[in-house]
mmCIF file of C-alpha atoms in Angstrom:
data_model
loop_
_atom_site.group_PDB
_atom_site.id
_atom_site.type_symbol
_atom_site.label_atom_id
_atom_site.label_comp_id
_atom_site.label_asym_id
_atom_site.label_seq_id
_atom_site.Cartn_x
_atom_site.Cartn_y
_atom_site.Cartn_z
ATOM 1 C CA UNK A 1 0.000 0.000 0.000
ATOM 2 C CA UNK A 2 1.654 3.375 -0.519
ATOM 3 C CA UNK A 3 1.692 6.069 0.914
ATOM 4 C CA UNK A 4 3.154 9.612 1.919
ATOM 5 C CA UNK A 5 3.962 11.421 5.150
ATOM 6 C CA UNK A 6 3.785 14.956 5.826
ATOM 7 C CA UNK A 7 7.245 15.579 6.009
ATOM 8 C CA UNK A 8 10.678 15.355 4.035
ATOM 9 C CA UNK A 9 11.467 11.434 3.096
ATOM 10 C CA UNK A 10 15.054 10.957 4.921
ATOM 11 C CA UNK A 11 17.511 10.483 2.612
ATOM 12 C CA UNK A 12 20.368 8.231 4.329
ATOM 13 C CA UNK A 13 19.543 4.823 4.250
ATOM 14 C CA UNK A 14 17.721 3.716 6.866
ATOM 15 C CA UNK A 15 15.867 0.465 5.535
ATOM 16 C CA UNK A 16 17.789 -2.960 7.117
ATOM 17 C CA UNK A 17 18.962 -5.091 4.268
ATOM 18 C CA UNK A 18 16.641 -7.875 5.566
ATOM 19 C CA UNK A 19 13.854 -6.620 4.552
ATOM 20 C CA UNK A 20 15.490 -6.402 0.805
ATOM 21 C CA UNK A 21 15.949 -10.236 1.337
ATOM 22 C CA UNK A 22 12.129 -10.266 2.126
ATOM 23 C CA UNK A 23 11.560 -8.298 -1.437
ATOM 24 C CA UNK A 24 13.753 -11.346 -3.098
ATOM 25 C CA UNK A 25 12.670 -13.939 -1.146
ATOM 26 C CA UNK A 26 8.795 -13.041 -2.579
ATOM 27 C CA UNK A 27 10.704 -13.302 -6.320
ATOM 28 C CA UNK A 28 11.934 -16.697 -5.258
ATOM 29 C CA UNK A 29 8.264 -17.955 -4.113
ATOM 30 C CA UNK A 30 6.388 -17.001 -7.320
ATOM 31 C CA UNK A 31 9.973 -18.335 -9.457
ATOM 32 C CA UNK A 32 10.593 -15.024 -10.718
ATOM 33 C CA UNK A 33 13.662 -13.227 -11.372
ATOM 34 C CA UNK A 34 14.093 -9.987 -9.341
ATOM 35 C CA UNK A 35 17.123 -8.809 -11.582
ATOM 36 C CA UNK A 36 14.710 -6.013 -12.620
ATOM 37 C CA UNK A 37 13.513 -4.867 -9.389
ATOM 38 C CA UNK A 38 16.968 -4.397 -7.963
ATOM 39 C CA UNK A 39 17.870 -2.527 -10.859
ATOM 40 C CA UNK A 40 14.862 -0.070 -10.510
ATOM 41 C CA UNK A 41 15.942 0.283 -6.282
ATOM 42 C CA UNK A 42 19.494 0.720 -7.285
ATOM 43 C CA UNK A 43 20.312 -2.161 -4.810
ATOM 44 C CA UNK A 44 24.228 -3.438 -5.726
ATOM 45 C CA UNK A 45 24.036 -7.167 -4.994
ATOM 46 C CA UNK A 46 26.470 -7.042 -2.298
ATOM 47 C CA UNK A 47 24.472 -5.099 -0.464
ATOM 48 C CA UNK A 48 21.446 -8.004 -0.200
ATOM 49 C CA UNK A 49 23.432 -10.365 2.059
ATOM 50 C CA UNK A 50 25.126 -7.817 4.180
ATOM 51 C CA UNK A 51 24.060 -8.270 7.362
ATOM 52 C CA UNK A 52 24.143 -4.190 8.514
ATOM 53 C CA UNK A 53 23.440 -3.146 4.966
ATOM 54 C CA UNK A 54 20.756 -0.256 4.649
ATOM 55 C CA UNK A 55 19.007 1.066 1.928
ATOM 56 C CA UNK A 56 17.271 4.684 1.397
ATOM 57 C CA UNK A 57 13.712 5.056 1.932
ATOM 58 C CA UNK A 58 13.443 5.846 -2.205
ATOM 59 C CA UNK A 59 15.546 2.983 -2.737
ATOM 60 C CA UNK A 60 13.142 0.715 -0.777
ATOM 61 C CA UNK A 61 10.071 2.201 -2.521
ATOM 62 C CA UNK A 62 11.337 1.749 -6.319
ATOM 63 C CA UNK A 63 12.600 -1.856 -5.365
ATOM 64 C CA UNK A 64 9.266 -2.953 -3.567
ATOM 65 C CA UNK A 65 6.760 -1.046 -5.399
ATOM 66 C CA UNK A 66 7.822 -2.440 -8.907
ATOM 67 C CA UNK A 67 7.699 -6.296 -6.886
ATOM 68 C CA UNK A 68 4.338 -5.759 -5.719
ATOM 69 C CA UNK A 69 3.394 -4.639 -9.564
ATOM 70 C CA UNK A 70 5.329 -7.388 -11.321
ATOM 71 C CA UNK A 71 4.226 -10.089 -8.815
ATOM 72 C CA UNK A 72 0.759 -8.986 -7.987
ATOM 73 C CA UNK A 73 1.257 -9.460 -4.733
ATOM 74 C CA UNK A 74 1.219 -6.437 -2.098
ATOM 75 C CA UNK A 75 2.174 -9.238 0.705
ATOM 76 C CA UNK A 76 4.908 -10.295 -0.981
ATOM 77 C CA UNK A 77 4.130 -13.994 -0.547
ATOM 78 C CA UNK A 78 3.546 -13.560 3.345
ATOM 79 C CA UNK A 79 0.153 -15.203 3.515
ATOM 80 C CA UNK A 80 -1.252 -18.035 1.817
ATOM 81 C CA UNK A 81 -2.575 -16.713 -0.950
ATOM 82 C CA UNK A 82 -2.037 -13.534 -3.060
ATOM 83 C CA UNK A 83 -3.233 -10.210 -2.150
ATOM 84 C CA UNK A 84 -3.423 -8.313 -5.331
ATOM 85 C CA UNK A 85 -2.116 -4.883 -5.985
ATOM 86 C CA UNK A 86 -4.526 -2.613 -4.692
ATOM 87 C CA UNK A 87 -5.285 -4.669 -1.882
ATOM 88 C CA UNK A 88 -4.653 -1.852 0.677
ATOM 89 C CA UNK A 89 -5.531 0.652 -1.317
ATOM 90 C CA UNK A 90 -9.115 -0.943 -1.316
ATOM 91 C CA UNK A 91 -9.338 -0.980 2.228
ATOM 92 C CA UNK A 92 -7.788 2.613 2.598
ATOM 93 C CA UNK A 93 -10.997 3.698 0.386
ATOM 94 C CA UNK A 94 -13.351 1.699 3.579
ATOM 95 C CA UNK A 95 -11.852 3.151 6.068
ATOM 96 C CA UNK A 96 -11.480 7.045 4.839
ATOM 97 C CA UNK A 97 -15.542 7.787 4.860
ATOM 98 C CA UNK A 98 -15.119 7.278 9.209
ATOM 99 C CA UNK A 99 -15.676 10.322 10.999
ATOM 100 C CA UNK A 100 -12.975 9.553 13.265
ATOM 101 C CA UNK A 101 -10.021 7.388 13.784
ATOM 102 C CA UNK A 102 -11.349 5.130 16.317
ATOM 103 C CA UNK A 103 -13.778 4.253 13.632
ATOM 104 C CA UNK A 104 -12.022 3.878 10.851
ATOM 105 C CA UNK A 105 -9.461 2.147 12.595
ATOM 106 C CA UNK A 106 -12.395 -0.309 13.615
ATOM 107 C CA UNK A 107 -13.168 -0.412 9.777
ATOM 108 C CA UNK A 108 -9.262 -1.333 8.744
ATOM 109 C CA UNK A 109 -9.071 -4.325 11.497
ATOM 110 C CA UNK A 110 -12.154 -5.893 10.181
ATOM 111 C CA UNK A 111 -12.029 -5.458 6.698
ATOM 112 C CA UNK A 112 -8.519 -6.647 6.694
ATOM 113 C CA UNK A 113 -9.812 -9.698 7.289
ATOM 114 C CA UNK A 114 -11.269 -9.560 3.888
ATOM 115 C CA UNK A 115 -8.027 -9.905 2.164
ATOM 116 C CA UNK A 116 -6.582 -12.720 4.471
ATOM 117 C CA UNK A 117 -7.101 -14.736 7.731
ATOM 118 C CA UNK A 118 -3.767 -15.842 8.221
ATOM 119 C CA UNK A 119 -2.995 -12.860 10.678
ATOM 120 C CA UNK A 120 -6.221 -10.911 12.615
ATOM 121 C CA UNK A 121 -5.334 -7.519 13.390
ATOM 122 C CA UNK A 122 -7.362 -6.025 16.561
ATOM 123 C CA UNK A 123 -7.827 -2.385 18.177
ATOM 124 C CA UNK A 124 -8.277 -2.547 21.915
ATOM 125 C CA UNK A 125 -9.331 0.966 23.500
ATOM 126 C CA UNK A 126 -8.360 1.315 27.189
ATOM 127 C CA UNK A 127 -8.834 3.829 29.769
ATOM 128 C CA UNK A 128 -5.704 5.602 28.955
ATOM 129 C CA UNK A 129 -4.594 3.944 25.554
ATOM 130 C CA UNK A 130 -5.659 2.207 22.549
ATOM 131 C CA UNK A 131 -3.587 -0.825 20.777
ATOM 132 C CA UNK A 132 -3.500 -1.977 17.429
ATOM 133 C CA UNK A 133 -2.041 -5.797 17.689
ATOM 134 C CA UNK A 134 -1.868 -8.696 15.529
ATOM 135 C CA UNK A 135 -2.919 -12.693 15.661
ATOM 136 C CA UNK A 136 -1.116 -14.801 13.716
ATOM 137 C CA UNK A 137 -3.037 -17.790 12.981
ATOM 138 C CA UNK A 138 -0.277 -19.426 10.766
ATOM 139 C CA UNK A 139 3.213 -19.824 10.797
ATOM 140 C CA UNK A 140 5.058 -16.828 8.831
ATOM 141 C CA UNK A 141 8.396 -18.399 8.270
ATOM 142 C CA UNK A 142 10.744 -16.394 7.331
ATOM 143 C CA UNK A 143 8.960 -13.348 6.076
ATOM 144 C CA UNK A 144 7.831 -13.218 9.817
ATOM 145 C CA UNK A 145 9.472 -9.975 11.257
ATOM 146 C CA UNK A 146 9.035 -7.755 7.535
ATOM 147 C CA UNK A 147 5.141 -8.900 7.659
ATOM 148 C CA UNK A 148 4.278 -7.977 11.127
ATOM 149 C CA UNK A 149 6.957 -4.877 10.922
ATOM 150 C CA UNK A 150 5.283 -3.924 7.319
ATOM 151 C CA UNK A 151 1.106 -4.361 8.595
ATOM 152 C CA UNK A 152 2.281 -2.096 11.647
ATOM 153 C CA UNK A 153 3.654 0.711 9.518
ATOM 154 C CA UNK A 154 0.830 0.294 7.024
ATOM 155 C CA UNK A 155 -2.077 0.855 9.787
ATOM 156 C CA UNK A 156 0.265 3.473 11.323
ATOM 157 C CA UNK A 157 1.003 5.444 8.324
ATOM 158 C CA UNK A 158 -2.347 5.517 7.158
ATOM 159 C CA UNK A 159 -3.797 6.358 10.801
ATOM 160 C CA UNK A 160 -1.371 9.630 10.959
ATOM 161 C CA UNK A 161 -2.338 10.511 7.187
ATOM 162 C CA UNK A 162 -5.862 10.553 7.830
ATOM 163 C CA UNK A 163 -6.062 12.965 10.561
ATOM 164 C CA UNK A 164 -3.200 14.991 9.295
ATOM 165 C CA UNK A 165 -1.468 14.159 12.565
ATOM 166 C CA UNK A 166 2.451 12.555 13.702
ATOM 167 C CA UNK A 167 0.721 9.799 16.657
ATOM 168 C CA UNK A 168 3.411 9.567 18.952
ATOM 169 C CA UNK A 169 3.756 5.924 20.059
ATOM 170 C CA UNK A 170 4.255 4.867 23.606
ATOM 171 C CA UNK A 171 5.465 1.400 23.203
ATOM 172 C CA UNK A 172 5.991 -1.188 20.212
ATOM 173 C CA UNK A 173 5.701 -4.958 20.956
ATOM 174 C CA UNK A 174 7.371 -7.534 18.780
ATOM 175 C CA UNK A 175 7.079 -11.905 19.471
ATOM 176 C CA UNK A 176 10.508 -12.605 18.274
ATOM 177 C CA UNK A 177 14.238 -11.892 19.421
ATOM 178 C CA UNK A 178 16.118 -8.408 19.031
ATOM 179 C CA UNK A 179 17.184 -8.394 15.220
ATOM 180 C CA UNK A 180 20.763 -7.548 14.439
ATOM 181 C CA UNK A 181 19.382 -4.125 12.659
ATOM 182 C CA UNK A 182 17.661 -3.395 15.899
ATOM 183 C CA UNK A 183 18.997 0.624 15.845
ATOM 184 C CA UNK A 184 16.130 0.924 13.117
ATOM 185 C CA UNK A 185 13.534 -0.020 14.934
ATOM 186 C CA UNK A 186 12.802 3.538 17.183
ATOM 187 C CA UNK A 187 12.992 5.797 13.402
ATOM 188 C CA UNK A 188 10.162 3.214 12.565
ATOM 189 C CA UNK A 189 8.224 3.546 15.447
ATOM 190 C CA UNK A 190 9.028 4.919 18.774
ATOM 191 C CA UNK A 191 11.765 5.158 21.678
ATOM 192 C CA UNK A 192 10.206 2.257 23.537
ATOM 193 C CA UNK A 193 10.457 -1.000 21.775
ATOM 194 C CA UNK A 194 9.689 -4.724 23.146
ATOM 195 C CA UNK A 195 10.770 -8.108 22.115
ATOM 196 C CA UNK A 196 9.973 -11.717 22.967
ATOM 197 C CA UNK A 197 6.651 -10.357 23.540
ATOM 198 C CA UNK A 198 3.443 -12.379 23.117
ATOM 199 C CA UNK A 199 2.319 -10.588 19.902
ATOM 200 C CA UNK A 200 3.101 -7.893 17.682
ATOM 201 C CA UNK A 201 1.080 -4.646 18.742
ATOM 202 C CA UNK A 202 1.702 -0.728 18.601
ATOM 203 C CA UNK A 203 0.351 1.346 21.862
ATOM 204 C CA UNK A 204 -0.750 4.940 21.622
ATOM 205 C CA UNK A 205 -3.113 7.321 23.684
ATOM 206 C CA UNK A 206 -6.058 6.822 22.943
ATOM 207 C CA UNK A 207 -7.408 10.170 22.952
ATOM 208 C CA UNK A 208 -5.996 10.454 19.054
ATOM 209 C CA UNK A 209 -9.103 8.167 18.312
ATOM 210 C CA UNK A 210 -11.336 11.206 18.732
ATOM 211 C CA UNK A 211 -9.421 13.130 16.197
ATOM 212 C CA UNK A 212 -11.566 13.534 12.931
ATOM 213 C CA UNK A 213 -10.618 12.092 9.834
ATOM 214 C CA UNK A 214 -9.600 14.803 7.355
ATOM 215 C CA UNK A 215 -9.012 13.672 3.827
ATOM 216 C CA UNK A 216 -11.321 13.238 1.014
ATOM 217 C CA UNK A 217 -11.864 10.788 -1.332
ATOM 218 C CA UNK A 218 -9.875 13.265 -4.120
ATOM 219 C CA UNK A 219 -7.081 13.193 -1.320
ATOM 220 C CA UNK A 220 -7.031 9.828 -1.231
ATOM 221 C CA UNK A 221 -6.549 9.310 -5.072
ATOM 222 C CA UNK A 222 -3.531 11.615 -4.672
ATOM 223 C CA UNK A 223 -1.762 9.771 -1.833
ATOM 224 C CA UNK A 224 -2.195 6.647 -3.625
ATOM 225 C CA UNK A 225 -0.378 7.520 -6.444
ATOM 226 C CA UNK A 226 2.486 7.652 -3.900
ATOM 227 C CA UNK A 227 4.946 5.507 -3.079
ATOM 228 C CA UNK A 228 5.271 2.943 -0.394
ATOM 229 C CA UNK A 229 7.921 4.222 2.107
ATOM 230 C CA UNK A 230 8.276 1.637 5.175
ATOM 231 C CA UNK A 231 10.943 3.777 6.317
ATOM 232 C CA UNK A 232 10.088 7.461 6.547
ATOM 233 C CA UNK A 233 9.709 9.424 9.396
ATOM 234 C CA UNK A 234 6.353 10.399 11.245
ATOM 235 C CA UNK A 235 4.337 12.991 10.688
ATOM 236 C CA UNK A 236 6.093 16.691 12.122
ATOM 237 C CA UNK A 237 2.483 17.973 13.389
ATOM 238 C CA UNK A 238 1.394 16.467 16.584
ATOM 239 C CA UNK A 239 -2.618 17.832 16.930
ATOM 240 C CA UNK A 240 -2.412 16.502 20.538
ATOM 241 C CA UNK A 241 1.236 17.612 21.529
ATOM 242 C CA UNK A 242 -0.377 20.379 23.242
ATOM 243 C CA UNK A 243 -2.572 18.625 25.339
ATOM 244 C CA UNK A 244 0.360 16.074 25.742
ATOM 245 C CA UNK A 245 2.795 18.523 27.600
ATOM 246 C CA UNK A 246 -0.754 20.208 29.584
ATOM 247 C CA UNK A 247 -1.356 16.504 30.813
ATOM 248 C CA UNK A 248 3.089 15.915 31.688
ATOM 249 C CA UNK A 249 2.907 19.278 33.272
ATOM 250 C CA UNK A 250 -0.578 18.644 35.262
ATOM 251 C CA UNK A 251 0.784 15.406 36.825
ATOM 252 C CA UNK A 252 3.689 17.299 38.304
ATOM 253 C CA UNK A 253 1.767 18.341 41.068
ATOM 254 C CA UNK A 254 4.513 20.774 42.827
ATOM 255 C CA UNK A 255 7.819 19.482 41.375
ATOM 256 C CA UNK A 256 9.680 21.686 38.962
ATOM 257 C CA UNK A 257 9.951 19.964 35.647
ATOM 258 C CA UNK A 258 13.118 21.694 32.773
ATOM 259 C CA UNK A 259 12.531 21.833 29.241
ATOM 260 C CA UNK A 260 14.690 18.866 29.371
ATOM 261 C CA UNK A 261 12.369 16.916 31.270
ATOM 262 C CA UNK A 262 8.889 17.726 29.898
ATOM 263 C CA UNK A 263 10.655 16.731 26.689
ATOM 264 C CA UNK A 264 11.725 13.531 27.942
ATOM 265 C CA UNK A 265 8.363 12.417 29.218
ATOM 266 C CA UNK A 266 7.129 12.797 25.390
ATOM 267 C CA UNK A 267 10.451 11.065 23.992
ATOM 268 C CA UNK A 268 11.231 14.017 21.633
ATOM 269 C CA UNK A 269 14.435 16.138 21.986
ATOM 270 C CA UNK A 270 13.970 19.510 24.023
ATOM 271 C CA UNK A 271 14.665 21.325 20.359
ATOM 272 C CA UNK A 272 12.195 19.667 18.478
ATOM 273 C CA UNK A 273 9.721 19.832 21.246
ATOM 274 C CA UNK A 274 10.321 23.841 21.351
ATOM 275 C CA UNK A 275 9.835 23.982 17.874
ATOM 276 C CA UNK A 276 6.551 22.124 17.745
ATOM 277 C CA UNK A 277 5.284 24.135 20.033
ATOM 278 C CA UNK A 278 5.506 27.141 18.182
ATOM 279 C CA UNK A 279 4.294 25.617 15.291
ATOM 280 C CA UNK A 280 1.049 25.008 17.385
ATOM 281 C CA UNK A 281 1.536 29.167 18.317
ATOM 282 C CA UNK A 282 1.997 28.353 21.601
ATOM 283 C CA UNK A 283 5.353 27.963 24.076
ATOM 284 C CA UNK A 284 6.340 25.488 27.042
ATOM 285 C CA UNK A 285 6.238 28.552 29.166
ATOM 286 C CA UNK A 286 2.588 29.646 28.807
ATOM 287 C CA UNK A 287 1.644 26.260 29.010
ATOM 288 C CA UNK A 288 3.541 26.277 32.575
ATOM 289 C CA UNK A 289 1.711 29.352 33.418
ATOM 290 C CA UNK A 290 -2.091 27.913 32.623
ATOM 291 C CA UNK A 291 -0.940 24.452 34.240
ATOM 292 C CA UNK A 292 -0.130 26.634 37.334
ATOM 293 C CA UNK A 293 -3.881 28.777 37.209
ATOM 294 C CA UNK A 294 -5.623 25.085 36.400
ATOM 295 C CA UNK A 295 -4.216 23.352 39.352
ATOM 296 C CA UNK A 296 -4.439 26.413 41.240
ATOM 297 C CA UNK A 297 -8.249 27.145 40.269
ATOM 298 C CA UNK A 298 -9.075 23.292 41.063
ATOM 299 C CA UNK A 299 -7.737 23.051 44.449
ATOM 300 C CA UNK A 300 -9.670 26.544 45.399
ATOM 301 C CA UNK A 301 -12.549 25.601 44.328
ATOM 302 C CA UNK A 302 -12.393 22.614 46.375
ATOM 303 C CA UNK A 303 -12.541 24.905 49.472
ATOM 304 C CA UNK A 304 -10.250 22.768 51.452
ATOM 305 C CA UNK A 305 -6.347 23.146 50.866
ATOM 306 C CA UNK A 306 -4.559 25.962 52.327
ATOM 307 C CA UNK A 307 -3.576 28.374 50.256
ATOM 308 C CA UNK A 308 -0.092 27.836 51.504
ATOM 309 C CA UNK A 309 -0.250 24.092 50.238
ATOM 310 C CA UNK A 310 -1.999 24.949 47.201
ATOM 311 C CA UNK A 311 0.787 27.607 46.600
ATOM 312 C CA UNK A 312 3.300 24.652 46.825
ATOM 313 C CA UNK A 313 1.153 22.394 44.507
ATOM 314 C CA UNK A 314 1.562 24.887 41.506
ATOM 315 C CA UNK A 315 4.824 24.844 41.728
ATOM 316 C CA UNK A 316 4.975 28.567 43.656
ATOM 317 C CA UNK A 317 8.227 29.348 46.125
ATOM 318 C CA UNK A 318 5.900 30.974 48.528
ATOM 319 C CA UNK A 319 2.176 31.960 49.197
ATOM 320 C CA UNK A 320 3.112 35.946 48.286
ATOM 321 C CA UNK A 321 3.810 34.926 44.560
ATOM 322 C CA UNK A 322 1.512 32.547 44.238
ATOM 323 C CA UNK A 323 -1.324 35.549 45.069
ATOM 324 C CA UNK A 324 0.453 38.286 43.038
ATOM 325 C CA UNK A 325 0.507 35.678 40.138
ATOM 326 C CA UNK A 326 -3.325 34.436 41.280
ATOM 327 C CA UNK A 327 -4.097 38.303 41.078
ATOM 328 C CA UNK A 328 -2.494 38.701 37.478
ATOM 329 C CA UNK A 329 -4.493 36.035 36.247
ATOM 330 C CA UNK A 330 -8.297 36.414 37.257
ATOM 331 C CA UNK A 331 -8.067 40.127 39.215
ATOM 332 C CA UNK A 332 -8.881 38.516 42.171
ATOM 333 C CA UNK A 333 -6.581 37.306 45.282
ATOM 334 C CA UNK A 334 -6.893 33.233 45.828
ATOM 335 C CA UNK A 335 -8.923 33.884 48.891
ATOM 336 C CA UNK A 336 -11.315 36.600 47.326
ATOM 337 C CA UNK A 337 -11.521 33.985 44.243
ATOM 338 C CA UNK A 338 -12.613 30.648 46.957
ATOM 339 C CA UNK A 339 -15.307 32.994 48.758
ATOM 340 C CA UNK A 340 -16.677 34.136 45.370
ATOM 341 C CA UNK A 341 -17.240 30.226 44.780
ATOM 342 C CA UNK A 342 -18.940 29.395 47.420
#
């Protein structure tokens, strides 16, 4: 299934080697030659068998594109039968009519199993997260690790192209050992990955379900005409970054969190994170500030904390700044604000 992200394709090669040999090893299934194929991805053959070899995300595209085409086949011999090209592209077209992502994630998972049983893929919603995982109901030889690594990426890329929005993973599961090409695994997915696990599965927040999907049927035409890029990075634009940091700096409760470690609770680099934020017209500063008033507001309206204690809850040094601040924000001293409550 191809498809495009929202933001520049990388251009050193990031693509393990192995997952060329999966490319050939779907040429050597069907008897075919894939003399042709290499040639289109610009793949040297001493490259195939190195065991740290990378490709680009272009080369990957040209080489695997052209095998789905020539072999019909947009598993690449992973399940028991063909899946035709156009396969996903059929069940991106189900799917893209959802009004949200919960939905038309719902939609993908069930209709997938139109085009094969041999793997079930699931979305469990939880009170804090939702995960996409995946049965296998036959043996994938092999193929095993570039299947389940490939149907991830598919559902993911998709997901973050509907609703025009990077989903920051919070964990990635996968049922077999740590690959030698491991170091590719976070630009794939995510800081947090998991092997031996009991399934393959992809874990999220779930609140990116409510997002609405975004693209129309004409956008969909366009992004198919795209190419398949397993290895590209997510999406820049994070619609719930925002509420991300609001929720990290919430939980704080009184202890003074850096730049550096906001950042690290959302497993992006403090310049990047800096940068999004501005993008969203909005800083890591003023979002301190209107964590402070929230928590602040909550615990007066409660009627029950001191405002000593609730000083030291949002994060002030001493009860005097916290009520200059308090006053800044709502013209009103903390105490003056809790008897207008009640």
């Amino acid at each position: 299934m191809p498809f495009q992200a929202a933001t520049a394709v990388p251009r050193r090669a990031m693509t393990p080697a192995a997952f060329v040999r999966g490319v050939i090893a779907a040429y050597e299934r069907y008897g075919r030659d894939p003399t042709e194929a290499l040639g289109r991805g610009q793949v040297v053959p001493d490259l195939v068998n190195s065991p740290d070899g990378r490709v680009t995300a272009a080369q990957f595209e040209a080489l695997a594109g052209h095998a789905m085409r020539e072999l019909d086949d947009e598993a690449l011999g992973w399940f028991s039968r063909r899946l035709p090209f156009g396969s996903y592209g059929m069940l991106c077209r189900a799917s893209i009519t959802a009004p949200t992502l919960e939905v038309a994630l719902k939609r993908w998972c069930r209709h997938h199993r139109l085009l094969t049983e041999d793997v079930l893929l699931d979305l469990e919603v939880g009170e804090e997260t939702a995960i996409v995982s995946i049965r296998e109901l036959r043996d994938l030889g092999p193929s095993r690790e570039f299947c389940l690594v490939t149907l991830l990426r598919y559902t993911l890329g998709f997901s973050c192209w509907a609703v025009d929005s990077r989903i920051a993973l919070r964990t990635a599961d996968f049922p077999y050992p740590e690959p030698v090409h491991l170091s590719v695994y976070p630009t794939i997915f995510c800081k947090t990955i998991r092997f031996e696990a009991d399934h393959a599965c992809i874990v999220f927040d779930k609140h990116y379900l409510s997002l609405p999907l975004t693209r129309s049927a004409a956008d969909l035409d366009n992004m198919l005409k795209g190419a398949l890029r397993l290895t590209v990075l997510p999406y820049r634009r994070d619609r719930l970054l925002v509420e991300r940091v609001r929720r990290v700096l919430r939980h704080a409760r009184g202890r003074s969190l850096g730049a550096e470690d906001v950042a690290s609770e959302l497993a992006l680099s403090t310049r990047t994170m800096h940068r999004r934020l501005r993008e969203e017209a909005t800083s890591l500063r003023d979002l301190k500030e209107e964590a402070k008033f929230e928590l602040a507001k909550q615990e007066l309206m409660r009627g029950r904390t001191p405002i000593k204690r609730i000083a030291e809850i949002a994060g002030f040094r001493n009860e005097k700044s916290f009520s200059r601040a308090f006053r800044t924000w709502t013209g009103a001293s903390p105490r003056e604000f809790r008897g207008r409550y009640r």
